[in-house]
């Protein structure tokens, strides 16, 4: 596999019995689907060892704004999105295989922001509470309810299903 940032070969390394692919050119790491959960919390020794290993590979100048292809599914562009509800860290995730690419320093940042699963869940709950009380969310909910009511009235009158299309 090739590094999505530098196009150099990724190196497979085994950390605590789990094989991940790293870029010695930029300090990035690729996790196959469900591998991240073995590295993302502070108490997990695997994660500490991997972060310390990646710290030695300081990247040259890399634009994180450029979209990248999945190292595993080379014809699929990864989705760049925020991993945390407060937009503290962005990751690249493959919609095909579910693999995740972390650029230099992002894994360490994730482990610092959410030391445990409980911290991650608390942040999610806090975000949902803020969303549910925001005027934008309330307006959107009312709009959806209005569309649902209209669809129900049409369904009752016409006797067949009327789909709701959002956009």
Coordinates of N, CA and C in Angstrom, one line a residue:
X1 N 0.8 -1.2 0.0 CA 0.0 0.0 0.0 C 0.9 1.2 0.0
X2 N 0.3 2.3 -0.5 CA 1.0 3.6 -0.6 C 0.5 4.6 0.4
X3 N 1.3 5.5 0.9 CA 0.9 6.6 1.7 C 0.0 7.5 0.9
X4 N -1.2 7.9 1.4 CA -2.0 8.8 0.6 C -1.5 10.2 0.6
X5 N -0.6 10.6 1.4 CA 0.0 11.9 1.4 C 1.2 12.1 0.6
X6 N 2.1 11.0 0.6 CA 3.4 11.2 0.0 C 3.6 10.2 -1.1
X7 N 2.7 9.2 -1.3 CA 2.8 8.2 -2.3 C 4.0 7.3 -2.1
X8 N 4.6 7.2 -0.9 CA 5.7 6.3 -0.6 C 5.1 5.0 -0.1
X9 N 5.8 4.0 0.0 CA 5.3 2.7 0.5 C 5.0 2.8 2.0
X10 N 3.9 2.3 2.4 CA 3.6 2.2 3.8 C 4.3 1.0 4.4
X11 N 4.7 1.1 5.6 CA 5.4 0.0 6.3 C 4.4 -0.7 7.3
X12 N 4.3 -2.0 7.2 CA 3.4 -2.7 8.2 C 4.2 -2.9 9.4
X13 N 3.7 -2.6 10.6 CA 4.3 -2.8 11.8 C 3.3 -3.5 12.8
X14 N 3.8 -4.4 13.6 CA 3.0 -5.1 14.5 C 3.2 -4.4 15.9
X15 N 2.0 -4.0 16.5 CA 2.1 -3.3 17.8 C 1.1 -4.1 18.7
X16 N 1.7 -4.7 19.7 CA 0.8 -5.5 20.6 C 0.0 -6.5 19.9
X17 N 0.5 -7.2 18.9 CA -0.2 -8.2 18.2 C -1.2 -7.7 17.1
X18 N -1.2 -6.4 16.9 CA -2.1 -5.9 15.8 C -1.2 -5.2 14.8
X19 N -1.5 -5.5 13.5 CA -0.7 -4.9 12.4 C -1.4 -3.7 11.9
X20 N -0.6 -2.6 11.8 CA -1.1 -1.3 11.3 C 0.0 -0.9 10.2
X21 N -0.5 0.0 9.4 CA 0.4 0.5 8.3 C 0.8 2.0 8.6
X22 N 2.1 2.2 8.6 CA 2.5 3.6 8.9 C 3.3 4.1 7.7
X23 N 3.4 5.5 7.7 CA 4.2 6.2 6.7 C 5.4 6.8 7.4
X24 N 6.6 6.3 7.1 CA 7.8 6.8 7.6 C 8.1 8.2 7.0
X25 N 7.4 8.5 5.9 CA 7.7 9.8 5.2 C 6.9 10.9 5.8
X26 N 5.8 10.6 6.4 CA 5.0 11.7 7.0 C 4.5 11.5 8.4
X27 N 4.7 10.3 9.0 CA 4.2 10.0 10.3 C 2.8 9.7 10.4
X28 N 2.1 9.4 9.3 CA 0.7 9.0 9.3 C 0.5 7.5 9.6
X29 N -0.7 7.1 9.9 CA -1.0 5.7 10.2 C -2.4 5.4 9.6
X30 N -2.4 4.2 9.1 CA -3.7 3.7 8.5 C -4.2 2.5 9.4
X31 N -5.4 2.6 9.9 CA -6.1 1.6 10.7 C -7.1 0.9 9.8
X32 N -7.1 -0.4 9.7 CA -8.2 -1.1 9.1 C -9.4 -0.9 10.0
X33 N -10.6 -1.2 9.4 CA -11.8 -1.1 10.2 C -11.7 -1.8 11.5
X34 N -12.1 -1.1 12.6 CA -12.2 -1.6 14.0 C -10.8 -1.7 14.6
X35 N -9.7 -1.4 14.0 CA -8.4 -1.5 14.7 C -8.2 -0.3 15.6
X36 N -8.7 0.9 15.3 CA -8.5 2.1 16.1 C -8.9 1.9 17.5
X37 N -9.9 1.1 17.8 CA -10.4 0.9 19.2 C -9.3 0.3 20.1
X38 N -8.3 -0.3 19.5 CA -7.2 -0.9 20.3 C -6.1 0.1 20.6
X39 N -6.2 1.4 20.1 CA -5.1 2.3 20.2 C -5.5 3.7 20.7
X40 N -6.8 4.0 20.8 CA -7.3 5.3 21.0 C -7.4 5.8 22.4
X41 N -7.3 5.0 23.4 CA -7.4 5.5 24.8 C -6.1 5.5 25.5
X42 N -5.9 6.5 26.4 CA -4.7 6.7 27.1 C -4.1 5.5 27.8
X43 N -5.0 4.7 28.4 CA -4.5 3.5 29.2 C -4.0 2.4 28.3
X44 N -4.3 2.4 27.0 CA -3.9 1.4 26.1 C -2.4 1.5 25.7
X45 N -1.6 0.5 26.1 CA -0.2 0.6 25.9 C 0.1 0.6 24.4
X46 N -0.6 -0.2 23.6 CA -0.4 -0.2 22.2 C -0.4 1.2 21.6
X47 N -1.3 2.0 22.0 CA -1.4 3.4 21.5 C -0.2 4.2 21.9
X48 N 0.2 4.1 23.1 CA 1.4 4.9 23.6 C 2.6 4.5 22.8
X49 N 2.8 3.2 22.6 CA 4.0 2.7 21.8 C 3.9 3.2 20.4
X50 N 2.7 3.2 19.8 CA 2.6 3.6 18.4 C 2.8 5.1 18.3
X51 N 2.2 5.9 19.1 CA 2.4 7.4 19.1 C 3.9 7.7 19.3
X52 N 4.6 7.1 20.2 CA 6.0 7.3 20.4 C 6.8 7.0 19.1
X53 N 6.4 5.9 18.5 CA 7.1 5.5 17.2 C 6.9 6.5 16.1
X54 N 5.6 6.9 16.0 CA 5.3 7.9 14.9 C 5.9 9.2 15.1
X55 N 6.2 9.6 16.3 CA 6.7 10.9 16.6 C 8.1 11.2 16.0
X56 N 8.8 10.1 15.6 CA 10.1 10.3 15.0 C 10.0 10.6 13.5
X57 N 8.8 10.5 12.9 CA 8.7 10.7 11.5 C 8.0 12.1 11.2
X58 N 8.7 13.2 11.5 CA 8.1 14.5 11.3 C 8.0 14.8 9.8
X59 N 6.7 15.1 9.4 CA 6.5 15.3 8.0 C 7.1 16.7 7.5
X60 N 7.4 16.7 6.2 CA 7.8 17.9 5.6 C 6.4 18.7 5.4
X61 N 6.4 19.6 4.5 CA 5.1 20.3 4.3 C 4.1 19.5 3.6
X62 N 3.0 19.3 4.2 CA 1.9 18.5 3.6 C 0.6 19.3 3.8
X63 N -0.2 19.4 2.7 CA -1.4 20.1 2.8 C -2.5 19.1 3.2
X64 N -3.1 19.4 4.3 CA -4.2 18.5 4.8 C -5.5 18.8 4.2
X65 N -5.5 19.9 3.4 CA -6.8 20.3 2.7 C -7.0 19.4 1.5
X66 N -6.0 18.8 1.0 CA -6.1 17.9 -0.2 C -6.8 16.6 0.1
X67 N -7.8 16.3 -0.7 CA -8.5 15.0 -0.5 C -7.6 13.9 -0.8
X68 N -7.6 12.8 -0.1 CA -6.7 11.6 -0.4 C -7.5 10.4 -0.7
X69 N -6.9 9.5 -1.4 CA -7.5 8.2 -1.7 C -7.1 7.2 -0.6
X70 N -8.0 6.2 -0.4 CA -7.7 5.2 0.6 C -6.5 4.4 0.2
X71 N -5.6 4.1 1.1 CA -4.4 3.3 0.8 C -4.8 1.8 0.4
X72 N -6.0 1.4 0.9 CA -6.4 0.0 0.7 C -7.3 -0.1 -0.6
X73 N -8.2 0.9 -0.7 CA -9.2 1.0 -1.8 C -8.8 2.1 -2.7
X74 N -7.7 2.0 -3.5 CA -7.1 3.1 -4.1 C -8.0 3.9 -5.0
X75 N -9.1 3.4 -5.5 CA -10.0 4.1 -6.3 C -11.1 4.9 -5.5
X76 N -11.0 4.8 -4.2 CA -12.0 5.5 -3.4 C -11.4 6.7 -2.6
X77 N -12.0 7.9 -2.8 CA -11.5 9.1 -2.1 C -12.1 9.0 -0.6
X78 N -11.2 9.2 0.3 CA -11.6 9.2 1.7 C -12.4 10.4 2.1
X79 N -13.3 10.3 3.0 CA -14.1 11.4 3.6 C -13.3 12.0 4.7
X80 N -13.1 13.3 4.6 CA -12.4 14.0 5.7 C -13.5 14.6 6.6
X81 N -13.5 14.3 7.9 CA -14.6 14.8 8.7 C -14.0 14.9 10.2
X82 N -14.8 15.6 11.0 CA -14.4 15.8 12.4 C -14.7 14.6 13.1
X83 N -13.8 14.1 13.9 CA -13.9 13.0 14.8 C -14.6 13.4 16.1
X84 N -14.3 14.6 16.5 CA -14.9 15.0 17.8 C -16.0 16.0 17.6
X85 N -17.0 16.0 18.4 CA -18.1 16.9 18.3 C -17.8 18.4 18.3
X86 N -16.7 18.7 19.0 CA -16.3 20.1 19.1 C -15.2 20.5 18.1
X87 N -15.1 19.7 17.0 CA -14.3 20.0 15.9 C -12.8 20.2 16.3
X88 N -12.3 19.3 17.2 CA -11.0 19.4 17.6 C -10.0 18.6 16.8
X89 N -10.5 17.6 16.1 CA -9.6 16.7 15.3 C -10.4 16.2 14.1
X90 N -9.7 16.3 13.0 CA -10.2 15.8 11.7 C -9.5 14.5 11.3
X91 N -10.2 13.6 10.7 CA -9.6 12.3 10.2 C -10.1 12.1 8.8
X92 N -9.5 11.1 8.2 CA -9.9 10.7 6.8 C -10.4 9.2 7.0
X93 N -11.6 9.0 6.5 CA -12.2 7.7 6.6 C -12.7 7.2 5.3
X94 N -12.4 5.9 5.0 CA -12.8 5.3 3.7 C -14.3 4.9 3.8
X95 N -15.1 5.4 2.9 CA -16.5 4.9 2.9 C -16.7 3.5 2.4
X96 N -15.6 2.9 1.8 CA -15.7 1.6 1.2 C -15.3 0.5 2.3
X97 N -14.1 0.6 2.8 CA -13.6 -0.4 3.8 C -13.7 0.0 5.2
X98 N -14.0 1.2 5.5 CA -14.1 1.7 6.9 C -12.7 2.0 7.5
X99 N -11.7 1.9 6.7 CA -10.3 2.2 7.2 C -10.2 3.7 7.6
X100 N -9.3 4.0 8.5 CA -9.1 5.4 9.0 C -7.7 5.8 8.8
X101 N -7.4 7.0 8.3 CA -6.1 7.5 8.1 C -5.9 8.7 9.1
X102 N -4.9 8.6 9.9 CA -4.5 9.7 10.8 C -3.2 10.3 10.3
X103 N -3.2 11.6 10.1 CA -2.0 12.3 9.7 C -1.2 12.5 11.0
X104 N 0.0 13.0 10.8 CA 1.0 13.1 11.9 C 0.4 13.9 13.0
X105 N 0.5 13.3 14.2 CA 0.0 14.0 15.4 C -1.4 13.8 15.8
X106 N -2.2 13.3 14.8 CA -3.7 13.3 15.1 C -4.0 12.1 16.1
X107 N -3.4 11.0 16.0 CA -3.6 10.0 17.0 C -3.3 10.4 18.4
X108 N -2.2 11.1 18.5 CA -1.8 11.6 19.9 C -2.8 12.6 20.4
X109 N -3.3 13.5 19.5 CA -4.3 14.5 19.8 C -5.6 13.8 20.3
X110 N -6.0 12.8 19.5 CA -7.2 12.0 19.9 C -7.1 11.4 21.3
X111 N -6.0 10.8 21.6 CA -5.7 10.2 22.9 C -5.7 11.2 24.0
X112 N -5.3 12.4 23.7 CA -5.2 13.5 24.7 C -6.7 14.1 24.9
X113 N -7.4 14.2 23.9 CA -8.8 14.8 24.0 C -9.7 13.9 24.7
X114 N -9.7 12.6 24.3 CA -10.6 11.6 24.9 C -9.7 10.4 25.5
X115 N -9.3 10.6 26.7 CA -8.4 9.6 27.3 C -9.1 8.2 27.5
X116 N -10.5 8.3 27.6 CA -11.2 7.0 27.8 C -12.5 7.1 27.0
X117 N -13.2 5.9 26.9 CA -14.5 5.8 26.2 C -15.5 6.7 26.9
X118 N -15.4 6.7 28.3 CA -16.4 7.6 29.1 C -16.2 9.0 28.7
X119 N -15.0 9.5 28.5 CA -14.8 10.9 28.1 C -15.4 11.2 26.7
X120 N -15.3 10.2 25.8 CA -15.8 10.4 24.4 C -17.3 10.4 24.5
X121 N -17.9 9.5 25.3 CA -19.4 9.5 25.4 C -19.9 10.8 26.1
X122 N -19.2 11.3 27.1 CA -19.6 12.6 27.7 C -19.6 13.7 26.7
X123 N -18.6 13.7 25.9 CA -18.5 14.8 24.8 C -19.6 14.7 23.9
X124 N -20.0 13.5 23.5 CA -21.1 13.2 22.6 C -22.4 13.7 23.2
X125 N -22.6 13.4 24.5 CA -23.8 13.8 25.2 C -23.9 15.3 25.3
X126 N -22.8 15.9 25.6 CA -22.8 17.4 25.7 C -23.2 18.0 24.4
X127 N -22.6 17.5 23.3 CA -22.9 18.0 22.0 C -24.4 17.8 21.7
X128 N -24.9 16.7 22.0 CA -26.4 16.5 21.7 C -27.3 17.4 22.5
X129 N -26.9 17.6 23.7 CA -27.7 18.6 24.5 C -27.6 20.0 23.9
X130 N -26.4 20.4 23.5 CA -26.3 21.7 22.9 C -27.1 21.8 21.6
X131 N -27.0 20.7 20.8 CA -27.8 20.7 19.5 C -29.3 20.8 19.7
X132 N -29.8 20.0 20.7 CA -31.2 19.9 20.9 C -31.8 21.2 21.4
X133 N -31.0 22.1 22.0 CA -31.5 23.3 22.5 C -31.1 24.5 21.5
X134 N -30.5 24.2 20.4 CA -30.1 25.3 19.5 C -31.3 25.7 18.6
X135 N -31.5 26.9 18.3 CA -32.6 27.4 17.5 C -32.6 26.7 16.1
X136 N -31.4 26.6 15.6 CA -31.3 25.9 14.2 C -31.8 24.5 14.2
X137 N -31.5 23.8 15.3 CA -31.9 22.4 15.4 C -33.4 22.3 15.6
X138 N -34.0 23.2 16.4 CA -35.4 23.2 16.7 C -36.2 23.6 15.4
X139 N -35.7 24.6 14.6 CA -36.3 24.9 13.3 C -36.3 23.7 12.4
X140 N -35.2 23.0 12.3 CA -35.1 21.9 11.4 C -36.0 20.8 11.8
X141 N -36.2 20.5 13.1 CA -37.1 19.5 13.6 C -38.5 19.9 13.3
X142 N -38.9 21.2 13.4 CA -40.2 21.6 13.1 C -40.5 21.4 11.6
X143 N -39.5 21.7 10.7 CA -39.6 21.5 9.3 C -39.8 20.1 9.0
X144 N -39.1 19.2 9.6 CA -39.3 17.8 9.4 C -40.6 17.3 9.8
X145 N -41.1 17.8 11.0 CA -42.4 17.4 11.5 C -43.5 17.9 10.5
X146 N -43.3 19.1 9.9 CA -44.3 19.6 9.0 C -44.3 18.7 7.7
X147 N -43.2 18.3 7.2 CA -43.1 17.4 6.0 C -43.8 16.1 6.3
X148 N -43.5 15.6 7.5 CA -44.1 14.3 7.9 C -45.6 14.4 8.0
X149 N -46.1 15.5 8.6 CA -47.6 15.7 8.7 C -48.2 15.8 7.3
X150 N -47.5 16.5 6.4 CA -48.0 16.6 5.0 C -48.1 15.2 4.3
X151 N -47.0 14.5 4.5 CA -47.0 13.1 3.9 C -48.1 12.2 4.5
X152 N -48.3 12.3 5.8 CA -49.4 11.5 6.4 C -50.7 11.9 5.9
X153 N -51.0 13.2 5.7 CA -52.3 13.6 5.2 C -52.5 13.1 3.7
X154 N -51.4 13.3 2.9 CA -51.5 12.8 1.5 C -51.7 11.3 1.5
X155 N -51.0 10.6 2.3 CA -51.2 9.1 2.3 C -52.6 8.7 2.7
X156 N -53.2 9.4 3.7 CA -54.6 9.1 4.1 C -55.5 9.4 3.0
X157 N -55.3 10.5 2.3 CA -56.2 10.9 1.2 C -56.1 10.0 0.0
X158 N -54.8 9.7 -0.4 CA -54.6 8.9 -1.6 C -54.6 7.4 -1.4
X159 N -54.4 7.0 -0.2 CA -54.4 5.5 0.0 C -53.1 4.8 -0.4
X160 N -52.0 5.6 -0.7 CA -50.7 5.0 -1.0 C -49.6 5.7 -0.4
X161 N -48.4 5.2 -0.3 CA -47.3 5.8 0.3 C -46.8 6.9 -0.5
X162 N -46.5 8.0 0.2 CA -45.8 9.2 -0.3 C -44.5 9.4 0.4
X163 N -43.4 9.3 -0.4 CA -42.1 9.4 0.3 C -41.8 10.8 0.6
X164 N -41.0 11.0 1.6 CA -40.5 12.3 2.0 C -39.0 12.5 1.5
X165 N -38.8 13.4 0.7 CA -37.4 13.7 0.2 C -36.9 14.9 0.9
X166 N -35.7 14.8 1.6 CA -35.1 15.9 2.2 C -34.0 16.5 1.3
X167 N -34.0 17.7 1.2 CA -32.9 18.5 0.5 C -33.4 19.8 0.1

